[in-house]
Amino acid sequence: MNDKFLPVGVLRKLYSDMALIRHFEDKLVLLAQEKSRVVGMQILANGQEAVAAGVVNALEPDDVIVSNHRSHGHLLAKGADPQKLMAEIMCKATGVNKGKAGTLHLAVPEINAIMTSTIVGASPPLAMGAAFAQQYLDRSNITTVFFGDGAAAEGSVHEAMNMASLWKLPVLFVCENNCWAGAQHLREHSCVENIARRADAYDMPGTTVDGNDVLAVYNTASDMADHCRKGKGPAFLETRTYRMRGHGEHDPCHYMDPAELEKWGLLCPLKTFRKYLEEHQVLPTDQINDIDRKAALIVEEAVIFGDESPFPAAADALNDLWIEEENRH
Amino acid sequence: MNDKFLPVGVLRKLYSDMALIRHFEDKLVLLAQEKSRVVGMQILANGQEAVAAGVVNALEPDDVIVSNHRSHGHLLAKGADPQKLMAEIMCKATGVNKGKAGTLHLAVPEINAIMTSTIVGASPPLAMGAAFAQQYLDRSNITTVFFGDGAAAEGSVHEAMNMASLWKLPVLFVCENNCWAGAQHLREHSCVENIARRADAYDMPGTTVDGNDVLAVYNTASDMADHCRKGKGPAFLETRTYRMRGHGEHDPCHYMDPAELEKWGLLCPLKTFRKYLEEHQVLPTDQINDIDRKAALIVEEAVIFGDESPFPAAADALNDLWIEEENRH
Amino acid sequence: MVMMSYGQALQSALDIALEKDANVFLAGEGVGTSIHVDPNLPTHGLLEKYGPGRIKDTPVSEAAIAGLAVGASAMGLRPVVEIMFFPFITLASDMLVNHAAKLRYMSGGKTDFPLTVRVKAGVNFGAGSQHSHNLEAWIAHTPGLKLFYPSNPADAKGLLLEAIFDPNPVIFVEEMLLYWMQGEVAEGAPPVSSGKANIVRDGTDCTIVTYGGAVHTAMQAAETLSKEEISLDVIDLRTLVPLDENTMLESVRKTGRLVVLHDANRFCGYGAEIAATVAEKAFSSLKAPIMRVAAPDIPVPVSPPQEAFFKPSPEKVISAVRAIMG
Amino acid sequence: MVMMSYGQALQSALDIALEKDANVFLAGEGVGTSIHVDPNLPTHGLLEKYGPGRIKDTPVSEAAIAGLAVGASAMGLRPVVEIMFFPFITLASDMLVNHAAKLRYMSGGKTDFPLTVRVKAGVNFGAGSQHSHNLEAWIAHTPGLKLFYPSNPADAKGLLLEAIFDPNPVIFVEEMLLYWMQGEVAEGAPPVSSGKANIVRDGTDCTIVTYGGAVHTAMQAAETLSKEEISLDVIDLRTLVPLDENTMLESVRKTGRLVVLHDANRFCGYGAEIAATVAEKAFSSLKAPIMRVAAPDIPVPVSPPQEAFFKPSPEKVISAVRAIMG
Ligand SMILES: Cc1ncc(C[n+]2csc(CCOP(=O)(O)OP(=O)(O)O)c2C)c(N)n1
Ligand SMILES: Cc1ncc(C[n+]2csc(CCOP(=O)(O)OP(=O)(O)O)c2C)c(N)n1
Ligand SMILES: [Mg+2]
Ligand SMILES: [Mg+2]
């Protein structure tokens, strides 16, 4: 796995992020079962933690990410405050977006997670626009966008890839291929098994990696981020992984093949990485357990913060649409 | 050129179609210079005649075509009545569409040219839908769609290609790469030089042929039509050609490189094919001249028919939106 | 007559149409296999009955789904496609507006497009404005598209059959919150004509013109006001295109007052058309200003108090009526 | 003051904005190199002056063009993108409606989108309904988007500058037929405030509310009617969102009569909102039914007699006024 000999600090950070994401979302699984505890569909990334952690840790803090409906992991890895994130998922006034985003549209510009769209396929053109600004302003940053295998069928993704390649924009396209788009299996919605096959059609490098292997994700994402950062244009990273729960927490998964689920269950990215850390004596078991405990604690505190926070006032619904003070010319 | 030894009848038909298209559109060049003789932009395919003739002659009469804003050639090759076509271009009541289509939206269902859209990129999804019907109804026909290199940047084209490939629909995608999308050269609007490179991304066969060589177009289109007809799914044919006039007749072509234009002028598909027919003694020169004369005559008659036809009544504008008599269940 | 839910009524209409006409097929994201198992959902069970040749799960490609409908209908099929939620209709809007609506006209009547697009509407799911955004006014402003929007199980069934067998393109809006609403529905295929509004409550003091889920808001308001001896004439338009002008105008001529109600945003909403039509054609009967009760001009919020604030309530209808009862 | 055309006024606004703020850039199909050479076209000559880094010719990808604007504006740039013709806005509508309009709101005010989308409108080019289709009512019905629609060179310049430096997303409609219209325009950057209608003719008998190219239709009608001693108050709204309700209501309170005029289709058009607002807020001043003069509810035809039939004429305005002058 770690053939590039990454420093322990990086490995620890990768595991910590994955642990936090898993604990955070496992908690949401429980909260979603209670009426009125969280608002709206809970769309979780159980099984996909290595993608969020691996890609985001390969980025600079000033790099931008644009996410989609399955965003909690991306945002936590990028450094979003778990308390304000949880409060937002509960639609509370103390949430990152004052309760106006909810779980699906989280925007955390303070950590350069400038936009999240739940319109499938919309994130890539948004990211392309952000990357255009980076190039225009001569910044050395890149924009990374997360989208699914399902999203790859939306025309907007292709328009964005063509424009990004044509103008050599610093966009890292990350397709989280988790084998599902809602209740449609990859083979039912895509004419190709590996979405990275599309990269060549836009004259950009494209690679498919094991999305459950956080080091493979991290290393490839690092190389690709470097490519983008050097002004060589966009790159396309497909991460093969699996959606271990339903599309959302309201989904009974009746259409999923238990054997396939079981197969991927054995490939759990956290278990695999923990085993690696232990076997290679990167981290002793008790330190790993500490990381897990700490993650659990952070999540508990986030839930308390969220629970204790008030909902926004009803009439505040009228605010935030327009910027009132105008920047006069 | 003719390494497949096509019958003389086919070769004659190919030349006749090309001659008719050239004469028809050369006449439109002149008409467009006169005020009020034809209506709207005249978007012509001078230099691209081999694509229309080569592809359409590779089809069965019951095969369907869906065309775009540069459609006259496709429709003439498919067998549209030149008089009614010219009358329609003049927006006359006797036109194929009662003067409601004009030059840009010609629909001639009697020859299975069911739709034309001037929304760039819209024809491929429409064609995909028509091909779905052919598959659904278990017909042995295919649908061929014409679109440009510019159109290849529209997301709808990609959505259509994915769906067509996924469902193995009988669509022949014909990308007429004429090096231009309006005033933007291919290299300014596309990140790849050959659009056929996209075919693999949708797991369908794709080939780029010399679009000025009518036999190359015809032969490849025949093979691909065969592929589609046999239920093997869609295919992608890119024809490299050149737009020898402006985007439309109102375009002074100030942005075009005279050297590039001259280079392609030498490759005129009609001249090349005429030379072939003469050199290989397929048709004696006087027969070829006869074909040209006949084409000129047909066009003259079409113009007279159009000129003598009345405009539709103003209030007839209110008709044809809805089908009134309802097919009750 | 049998009792069934709005969702089952839709399902029954789809079932009848599929049974009756081999040219009817369904397509959309999850219309075959869904992430939901609720038997009240319109497409539940149809894949099992009709198979994947006629019930087509599609990729996530709204433009292609609409293009499929336009292209297949031009060839004589009767596609019934689904665009999952109303805001996603933006992605299909070129196909619907520039093609489904216009191509017959521009062909001089030669090519027909007997397609139906089912789309789900609704506020109050906590899903936010990328899932909840009522755009019926967009469709209504597009000549060439019909627009049906049933408020109860009987109409849901009748109008969906009407839509599918209408030779013109129809956008069919389903009110998600009503999927579980029970009501009496005729067996077989009871035709409900398009362009025929339903007077769901007879009254004399003020007319309420509304449609879809808001009909129930109006009925609650009417119930409350009846206790104060204010009697409302409540009109459920059922089809927004074509609009039954006569029923509406007759009612206003009788009551002299009009409140228009819908869940969509107020500014340039469908209610503006109703008000404008009445202000022209029944002006002399009007005794008071025409009021509109609609959502404020903001995106649909996600948080529960703000979502509730957004949605027009019976109370807001009551205030509007009281304001013009003078 | 200098005389210039509407197109040159737009060009001058773009030039000033590009000069003044390095974060302003232009993008669209042919905004740099165009198939036209007419100096009256808004983007003429700007590529030569500002270079391809700031004047971006794009692929034919309307969703990506709009996405470029949304994404780049979120990063602090001020994109001015062009969607060539109004019906093509359908292809950009997801980006504009579900993103430009909503993302600031949903971010709780954290992310801003100071973008401008220029779009060309116009009937009478013989290009047909896939090129000509006035959809301003769609935009106006989308909370979060401003909508400007100037009728003359001075407003064209002032409002385009206003749009570009507005911190909110603005859809800016250009009336193509007016590109060659001459008028006096202030030098420099004269601000024209949004939300401030223009009373282009003062009258006492009937109010005409209109905007864009139709302002000139109204003025012709007013000229003719003045010979019969009927005096029209003609209001050019200039910005449709925000709407200057007061100017309009004051006029109707003065005249007691209202005719709304626009080139878009009548049903659910922007005019319905004007009529509905007046029917609520100036009801007691109204002496006659509110009339709307608009295009019939069909796609824009191509053939000359039918296109002329489609477009609202001064004669139709005159008939409407006469009908309510009683
Ligand atoms: C434009 C659009 N169409 C449909 C949907 C409904 N929808 C939400 S998620 C989803 C599946 C997306 O699959 P994928 O892109 O693979 O992401 P995943 O859910 O697997 O993470 C669909 C169809 C949507 N939100 N937006
Ligand atoms: C959706 C859309 N965007 C823009 C246009 C304007 N337009 C008409 S033709 C054209 C260029 C198309 O280029 P291509 O597809 O290569 O076809 P060609 O004109 O070269 O035959 C453009 C941009 C349009 N008609 N539709
Ligand atoms: Mg997926
Ligand atoms: Mg081209």
Short mmCIF file of N, CA and C in Angstrom, two decimals, chain A residues 64 88 95-102 105 107-110 113-119 121-123 125-137 139 143 156 159-160 162-163 166-167 169 316-329, chain D residues 20 22-25 27 53-54 56-65 67-72 74-75 77-78 94-95 98-99 101-113 143-146 158 161-162 165-169 189-191 194 241:
data_model
loop_
_atom_site.label_atom_id
_atom_site.label_comp_id
_atom_site.label_asym_id
_atom_site.label_seq_id
_atom_site.Cartn_x
_atom_site.Cartn_y
_atom_site.Cartn_z
N VAL A 64 -9.70 24.62 -3.66
CA VAL A 64 -11.15 24.70 -3.52
C VAL A 64 -11.77 23.32 -3.77
N GLU A 88 -26.05 22.36 11.18
CA GLU A 88 -26.65 22.68 9.88
C GLU A 88 -27.48 21.51 9.37
N GLY A 95 -25.94 26.58 12.55
CA GLY A 95 -25.27 25.77 11.53
C GLY A 95 -24.39 26.62 10.62
N VAL A 96 -23.51 25.96 9.88
CA VAL A 96 -22.61 26.70 8.99
C VAL A 96 -23.35 27.64 8.06
N ASN A 97 -24.59 27.32 7.76
CA ASN A 97 -25.35 28.17 6.84
C ASN A 97 -26.65 28.67 7.47
N LYS A 98 -26.62 28.86 8.78
CA LYS A 98 -27.77 29.40 9.52
C LYS A 98 -29.04 28.56 9.35
N GLY A 99 -28.87 27.29 9.03
CA GLY A 99 -30.04 26.44 8.85
C GLY A 99 -30.68 26.59 7.48
N LYS A 100 -30.01 27.25 6.56
CA LYS A 100 -30.61 27.44 5.23
C LYS A 100 -30.13 26.40 4.21
N ALA A 101 -29.10 25.65 4.57
CA ALA A 101 -28.57 24.66 3.62
C ALA A 101 -29.11 23.27 3.91
N GLY A 102 -29.17 22.93 5.20
CA GLY A 102 -29.52 21.57 5.54
C GLY A 102 -28.43 20.63 5.06
N HIS A 105 -26.98 21.02 0.90
CA HIS A 105 -26.43 22.16 0.14
C HIS A 105 -25.36 22.90 0.92
N ALA A 107 -22.39 24.79 2.29
CA ALA A 107 -21.32 25.60 1.70
C ALA A 107 -20.48 26.13 2.85
N VAL A 108 -19.18 25.85 2.81
CA VAL A 108 -18.32 26.27 3.90
C VAL A 108 -17.13 27.04 3.32
N PRO A 109 -17.39 28.28 2.86
CA PRO A 109 -16.33 29.02 2.17
C PRO A 109 -15.10 29.25 3.04
N GLU A 110 -15.27 29.28 4.36
CA GLU A 110 -14.10 29.52 5.22
C GLU A 110 -13.05 28.43 5.08
N ALA A 113 -14.62 25.33 0.77
CA ALA A 113 -15.64 24.43 0.21
C ALA A 113 -16.77 25.36 -0.19
N ILE A 114 -16.62 25.96 -1.37
CA ILE A 114 -17.46 27.13 -1.66
C ILE A 114 -18.89 26.79 -2.04
N MET A 115 -19.10 25.58 -2.57
CA MET A 115 -20.45 25.26 -3.03
C MET A 115 -20.69 23.77 -2.98
N THR A 116 -21.93 23.41 -2.71
CA THR A 116 -22.38 22.03 -2.84
C THR A 116 -23.70 22.08 -3.58
N SER A 117 -23.86 21.23 -4.57
CA SER A 117 -25.13 21.18 -5.29
C SER A 117 -25.70 19.79 -5.23
N THR A 118 -26.98 19.72 -4.97
CA THR A 118 -27.64 18.41 -5.00
C THR A 118 -28.27 18.13 -6.36
N ILE A 119 -28.08 19.05 -7.29
CA ILE A 119 -28.47 18.77 -8.68
C ILE A 119 -27.37 17.88 -9.24
N GLY A 121 -24.76 16.24 -11.29
CA GLY A 121 -24.05 16.67 -12.50
C GLY A 121 -23.75 18.16 -12.53
N ALA A 122 -24.26 18.91 -11.57
CA ALA A 122 -24.06 20.36 -11.61
C ALA A 122 -22.71 20.77 -11.04
N SER A 123 -22.14 19.97 -10.16
CA SER A 123 -20.89 20.40 -9.52
C SER A 123 -19.74 20.59 -10.51
N PRO A 125 -19.52 21.75 -13.74
CA PRO A 125 -19.42 23.09 -14.32
C PRO A 125 -19.16 24.18 -13.28
N LEU A 126 -19.71 24.03 -12.10
CA LEU A 126 -19.43 25.03 -11.05
C LEU A 126 -17.94 25.04 -10.73
N ALA A 127 -17.37 23.85 -10.63
CA ALA A 127 -15.95 23.72 -10.31
C ALA A 127 -15.10 24.28 -11.44
N MET A 128 -15.52 24.02 -12.65
CA MET A 128 -14.79 24.53 -13.82
C MET A 128 -14.74 26.06 -13.74
N GLY A 129 -15.86 26.67 -13.36
CA GLY A 129 -15.90 28.13 -13.22
C GLY A 129 -14.96 28.62 -12.12
N ALA A 130 -14.93 27.88 -11.01
CA ALA A 130 -14.04 28.27 -9.92
C ALA A 130 -12.58 28.15 -10.37
N ALA A 131 -12.28 27.10 -11.09
CA ALA A 131 -10.91 26.89 -11.57
C ALA A 131 -10.53 27.96 -12.59
N PHE A 132 -11.52 28.39 -13.37
CA PHE A 132 -11.25 29.49 -14.29
C PHE A 132 -10.80 30.71 -13.51
N ALA A 133 -11.48 30.99 -12.41
CA ALA A 133 -11.11 32.15 -11.59
C ALA A 133 -9.70 31.98 -11.05
N GLN A 134 -9.34 30.79 -10.63
CA GLN A 134 -7.97 30.56 -10.13
C GLN A 134 -6.95 30.85 -11.22
N GLN A 135 -7.23 30.37 -12.42
CA GLN A 135 -6.30 30.62 -13.52
C GLN A 135 -6.26 32.11 -13.86
N TYR A 136 -7.45 32.72 -13.91
CA TYR A 136 -7.57 34.14 -14.27
C TYR A 136 -6.81 35.02 -13.29
N LEU A 137 -6.91 34.64 -12.00
CA LEU A 137 -6.26 35.44 -10.95
C LEU A 137 -4.82 35.00 -10.72
N ARG A 139 -3.57 32.33 -9.56
CA ARG A 139 -3.30 31.68 -8.28
C ARG A 139 -2.67 30.32 -8.55
N THR A 143 -9.01 23.41 -8.21
CA THR A 143 -10.35 23.09 -7.72
C THR A 143 -10.59 21.60 -7.93
N SER A 156 -23.98 18.16 -18.48
CA SER A 156 -23.20 19.26 -17.89
C SER A 156 -21.78 18.83 -17.55
N GLU A 159 -19.77 18.99 -20.77
CA GLU A 159 -19.49 20.38 -21.16
C GLU A 159 -18.35 20.94 -20.31
N ALA A 160 -18.41 20.62 -19.03
CA ALA A 160 -17.37 21.12 -18.12
C ALA A 160 -16.02 20.51 -18.45
N ASN A 162 -14.95 19.38 -21.36
CA ASN A 162 -14.44 19.93 -22.62
C ASN A 162 -13.85 21.33 -22.40
N MET A 163 -14.60 22.15 -21.67
CA MET A 163 -14.13 23.53 -21.47
C MET A 163 -12.88 23.56 -20.60
N LEU A 166 -9.99 22.36 -22.80
CA LEU A 166 -9.69 23.33 -23.84
C LEU A 166 -8.88 24.50 -23.28
N TRP A 167 -9.28 24.97 -22.10
CA TRP A 167 -8.61 26.13 -21.51
C TRP A 167 -7.55 25.74 -20.48
N LEU A 169 -7.70 24.36 -17.55
CA LEU A 169 -8.06 24.84 -16.21
C LEU A 169 -7.63 23.82 -15.16
N ASP A 316 -36.84 34.89 9.39
CA ASP A 316 -35.51 35.01 8.80
C ASP A 316 -35.43 34.32 7.45
N ALA A 317 -36.45 33.57 7.14
CA ALA A 317 -36.52 32.97 5.80
C ALA A 317 -36.43 34.04 4.72
N LEU A 318 -36.83 35.25 5.06
CA LEU A 318 -36.84 36.31 4.05
C LEU A 318 -35.46 36.90 3.80
N ASN A 319 -34.50 36.60 4.66
CA ASN A 319 -33.16 37.18 4.48
C ASN A 319 -32.25 36.31 3.61
N ASP A 320 -31.15 36.87 3.24
CA ASP A 320 -30.05 36.16 2.57
C ASP A 320 -30.23 35.90 1.08
N LEU A 321 -31.39 36.30 0.54
CA LEU A 321 -31.54 36.10 -0.90
C LEU A 321 -30.72 37.13 -1.67
N TRP A 322 -30.86 38.37 -1.27
CA TRP A 322 -30.19 39.46 -1.97
C TRP A 322 -29.09 40.07 -1.10
N ILE A 323 -28.05 40.57 -1.73
CA ILE A 323 -27.11 41.43 -1.02
C ILE A 323 -27.70 42.81 -1.10
N GLU A 324 -27.91 43.41 0.05
CA GLU A 324 -28.60 44.69 0.02
C GLU A 324 -27.64 45.85 -0.25
N GLU A 325 -26.57 45.94 0.55
CA GLU A 325 -25.66 47.07 0.33
C GLU A 325 -24.94 46.85 -0.99
N GLU A 326 -25.07 47.78 -1.87
CA GLU A 326 -24.47 47.56 -3.18
C GLU A 326 -23.12 48.25 -3.29
N ASN A 327 -22.26 47.49 -3.92
CA ASN A 327 -20.89 47.89 -4.15
C ASN A 327 -20.87 48.85 -5.33
N ARG A 328 -21.13 50.09 -5.08
CA ARG A 328 -21.35 51.08 -6.15
C ARG A 328 -20.11 51.37 -6.99
N HIS A 329 -20.36 51.61 -8.24
CA HIS A 329 -19.24 51.94 -9.14
C HIS A 329 -19.10 53.45 -9.22
N LYS D 20 -12.35 49.41 -15.90
CA LYS D 20 -12.38 49.80 -14.50
C LYS D 20 -12.03 48.67 -13.54
N ALA D 22 -10.50 44.81 -13.17
CA ALA D 22 -9.79 43.69 -13.78
C ALA D 22 -10.51 42.36 -13.54
N ASN D 23 -11.44 42.33 -12.60
CA ASN D 23 -12.18 41.09 -12.35
C ASN D 23 -13.34 40.88 -13.30
N VAL D 24 -13.60 41.86 -14.14
CA VAL D 24 -14.66 41.71 -15.14
C VAL D 24 -14.10 40.96 -16.34
N PHE D 25 -14.78 39.91 -16.76
CA PHE D 25 -14.42 39.26 -18.02
C PHE D 25 -15.69 38.90 -18.77
N ALA D 27 -17.57 36.19 -21.55
CA ALA D 27 -17.49 34.87 -22.16
C ALA D 27 -18.79 34.56 -22.88
N GLY D 53 -7.55 36.74 -22.98
CA GLY D 53 -7.60 36.36 -21.57
C GLY D 53 -8.86 36.86 -20.90
N ARG D 54 -9.40 37.96 -21.39
CA ARG D 54 -10.58 38.54 -20.75
C ARG D 54 -11.82 38.47 -21.60
N LYS D 56 -13.55 35.84 -23.70
CA LYS D 56 -13.42 34.39 -23.93
C LYS D 56 -14.48 33.88 -24.88
N ASP D 57 -14.05 33.48 -26.07
CA ASP D 57 -14.96 32.73 -26.93
C ASP D 57 -15.06 31.32 -26.38
N THR D 58 -16.28 30.82 -26.29
CA THR D 58 -16.49 29.51 -25.66
C THR D 58 -16.95 28.48 -26.68
N PRO D 59 -16.86 27.23 -26.32
CA PRO D 59 -17.56 26.19 -27.09
C PRO D 59 -19.08 26.42 -27.02
N VAL D 60 -19.81 25.68 -27.82
CA VAL D 60 -21.27 25.79 -27.83
C VAL D 60 -21.80 24.94 -26.67
N SER D 61 -21.83 25.50 -25.51
CA SER D 61 -22.11 24.78 -24.26
C SER D 61 -22.77 25.75 -23.29
N GLU D 62 -24.06 25.94 -23.45
CA GLU D 62 -24.73 26.96 -22.63
C GLU D 62 -24.70 26.65 -21.14
N ALA D 63 -24.83 25.37 -20.77
CA ALA D 63 -24.80 25.04 -19.34
C ALA D 63 -23.43 25.36 -18.77
N ALA D 64 -22.39 25.05 -19.52
CA ALA D 64 -21.04 25.34 -19.03
C ALA D 64 -20.76 26.83 -19.00
N ILE D 65 -21.30 27.57 -19.95
CA ILE D 65 -21.11 29.02 -19.94
C ILE D 65 -21.72 29.61 -18.67
N GLY D 67 -22.39 27.88 -15.95
CA GLY D 67 -21.65 27.32 -14.83
C GLY D 67 -20.34 28.07 -14.61
N LEU D 68 -19.72 28.45 -15.71
CA LEU D 68 -18.50 29.27 -15.63
C LEU D 68 -18.80 30.55 -14.86
N ALA D 69 -19.90 31.17 -15.18
CA ALA D 69 -20.26 32.43 -14.51
C ALA D 69 -20.54 32.19 -13.02
N VAL D 70 -21.27 31.14 -12.71
CA VAL D 70 -21.61 30.88 -11.31
C VAL D 70 -20.34 30.56 -10.52
N GLY D 71 -19.54 29.66 -11.06
CA GLY D 71 -18.33 29.26 -10.34
C GLY D 71 -17.32 30.39 -10.21
N ALA D 72 -17.13 31.13 -11.29
CA ALA D 72 -16.13 32.21 -11.25
C ALA D 72 -16.60 33.35 -10.35
N ALA D 74 -18.46 33.04 -7.72
CA ALA D 74 -18.32 32.61 -6.32
C ALA D 74 -16.89 32.87 -5.81
N MET D 75 -15.95 32.95 -6.74
CA MET D 75 -14.55 33.19 -6.38
C MET D 75 -14.21 34.68 -6.42
N LEU D 77 -14.82 36.92 -9.05
CA LEU D 77 -14.78 37.61 -10.35
C LEU D 77 -16.18 38.16 -10.66
N ARG D 78 -16.23 39.02 -11.69
CA ARG D 78 -17.51 39.56 -12.15
C ARG D 78 -17.74 39.13 -13.59
N ASP D 94 -30.85 25.44 -15.57
CA ASP D 94 -30.52 24.80 -14.29
C ASP D 94 -29.45 25.61 -13.56
N MET D 95 -28.42 26.02 -14.28
CA MET D 95 -27.34 26.78 -13.64
C MET D 95 -27.86 28.11 -13.10
N ASN D 98 -31.34 27.01 -10.43
CA ASN D 98 -31.03 26.19 -9.26
C ASN D 98 -29.71 26.57 -8.59
N HIS D 99 -28.91 27.35 -9.26
CA HIS D 99 -27.60 27.69 -8.70
C HIS D 99 -27.41 29.20 -8.51
N ALA D 101 -29.38 31.63 -8.66
CA ALA D 101 -30.45 32.26 -7.88
C ALA D 101 -30.53 31.75 -6.45
N LYS D 102 -30.15 30.49 -6.23
CA LYS D 102 -30.44 29.88 -4.92
C LYS D 102 -29.23 29.70 -4.01
N LEU D 103 -28.04 29.61 -4.58
CA LEU D 103 -26.91 29.18 -3.74
C LEU D 103 -26.54 30.21 -2.68
N ARG D 104 -26.70 31.49 -2.98
CA ARG D 104 -26.40 32.47 -1.92
C ARG D 104 -27.39 32.27 -0.78
N TYR D 105 -28.64 32.17 -1.11
CA TYR D 105 -29.68 31.98 -0.09
C TYR D 105 -29.36 30.76 0.76
N MET D 106 -29.08 29.65 0.10
CA MET D 106 -28.86 28.40 0.84
C MET D 106 -27.54 28.41 1.60
N SER D 107 -26.61 29.28 1.21
CA SER D 107 -25.36 29.36 1.96
C SER D 107 -25.55 30.23 3.20
N GLY D 108 -26.76 30.73 3.41
CA GLY D 108 -26.99 31.63 4.53
C GLY D 108 -26.29 32.97 4.32
N GLY D 109 -26.13 33.34 3.06
CA GLY D 109 -25.52 34.64 2.74
C GLY D 109 -24.00 34.60 2.68
N LYS D 110 -23.42 33.41 2.68
CA LYS D 110 -21.96 33.32 2.73
C LYS D 110 -21.28 33.44 1.37
N THR D 111 -21.92 32.93 0.34
CA THR D 111 -21.29 32.93 -0.99
C THR D 111 -22.07 33.89 -1.90
N ASP D 112 -21.36 34.72 -2.62
CA ASP D 112 -22.02 35.69 -3.49
C ASP D 112 -21.80 35.36 -4.96
N PHE D 113 -22.70 35.82 -5.80
CA PHE D 113 -22.63 35.51 -7.22
C PHE D 113 -22.86 36.77 -8.07
N PRO D 143 -37.08 33.73 -7.81
CA PRO D 143 -36.51 34.59 -6.78
C PRO D 143 -35.00 34.43 -6.74
N GLY D 144 -34.30 35.54 -6.71
CA GLY D 144 -32.84 35.48 -6.66
C GLY D 144 -32.19 35.98 -7.93
N LEU D 145 -32.97 36.20 -8.97
CA LEU D 145 -32.42 36.76 -10.21
C LEU D 145 -33.02 38.13 -10.45
N LYS D 146 -32.17 39.11 -10.69
CA LYS D 146 -32.66 40.40 -11.16
C LYS D 146 -32.83 40.34 -12.67
N GLY D 158 -26.47 52.61 -18.99
CA GLY D 158 -26.55 52.75 -17.54
C GLY D 158 -26.91 51.45 -16.85
N LEU D 161 -24.05 48.73 -16.90
CA LEU D 161 -23.06 49.00 -15.85
C LEU D 161 -23.62 48.64 -14.47
N GLU D 162 -24.86 49.01 -14.26
CA GLU D 162 -25.53 48.68 -13.01
C GLU D 162 -25.55 47.15 -12.80
N PHE D 165 -22.01 45.66 -11.94
CA PHE D 165 -21.49 45.95 -10.61
C PHE D 165 -22.51 45.66 -9.50
N ASP D 166 -23.63 45.10 -9.89
CA ASP D 166 -24.58 44.64 -8.87
C ASP D 166 -24.00 43.38 -8.26
N PRO D 167 -24.01 43.26 -6.94
CA PRO D 167 -23.44 42.06 -6.32
C PRO D 167 -24.33 40.83 -6.45
N ASN D 168 -25.50 40.99 -7.03
CA ASN D 168 -26.43 39.87 -7.22
C ASN D 168 -26.42 39.44 -8.68
N PRO D 169 -26.89 38.23 -8.97
CA PRO D 169 -26.97 37.80 -10.37
C PRO D 169 -28.04 38.60 -11.12
N ALA D 189 -19.77 56.99 -16.86
CA ALA D 189 -20.60 55.88 -16.38
C ALA D 189 -21.81 56.41 -15.62
N PRO D 190 -22.84 56.84 -16.35
CA PRO D 190 -24.00 57.40 -15.68
C PRO D 190 -24.80 56.28 -15.02
N PRO D 191 -24.98 56.30 -13.73
CA PRO D 191 -25.73 55.22 -13.13
C PRO D 191 -27.23 55.37 -13.40
N SER D 194 -31.56 50.52 -10.69
CA SER D 194 -32.55 49.49 -10.96
C SER D 194 -33.76 49.77 -10.07
N VAL D 241 -37.25 43.04 -12.56
CA VAL D 241 -36.95 42.68 -11.18
C VAL D 241 -35.71 43.47 -10.80
#
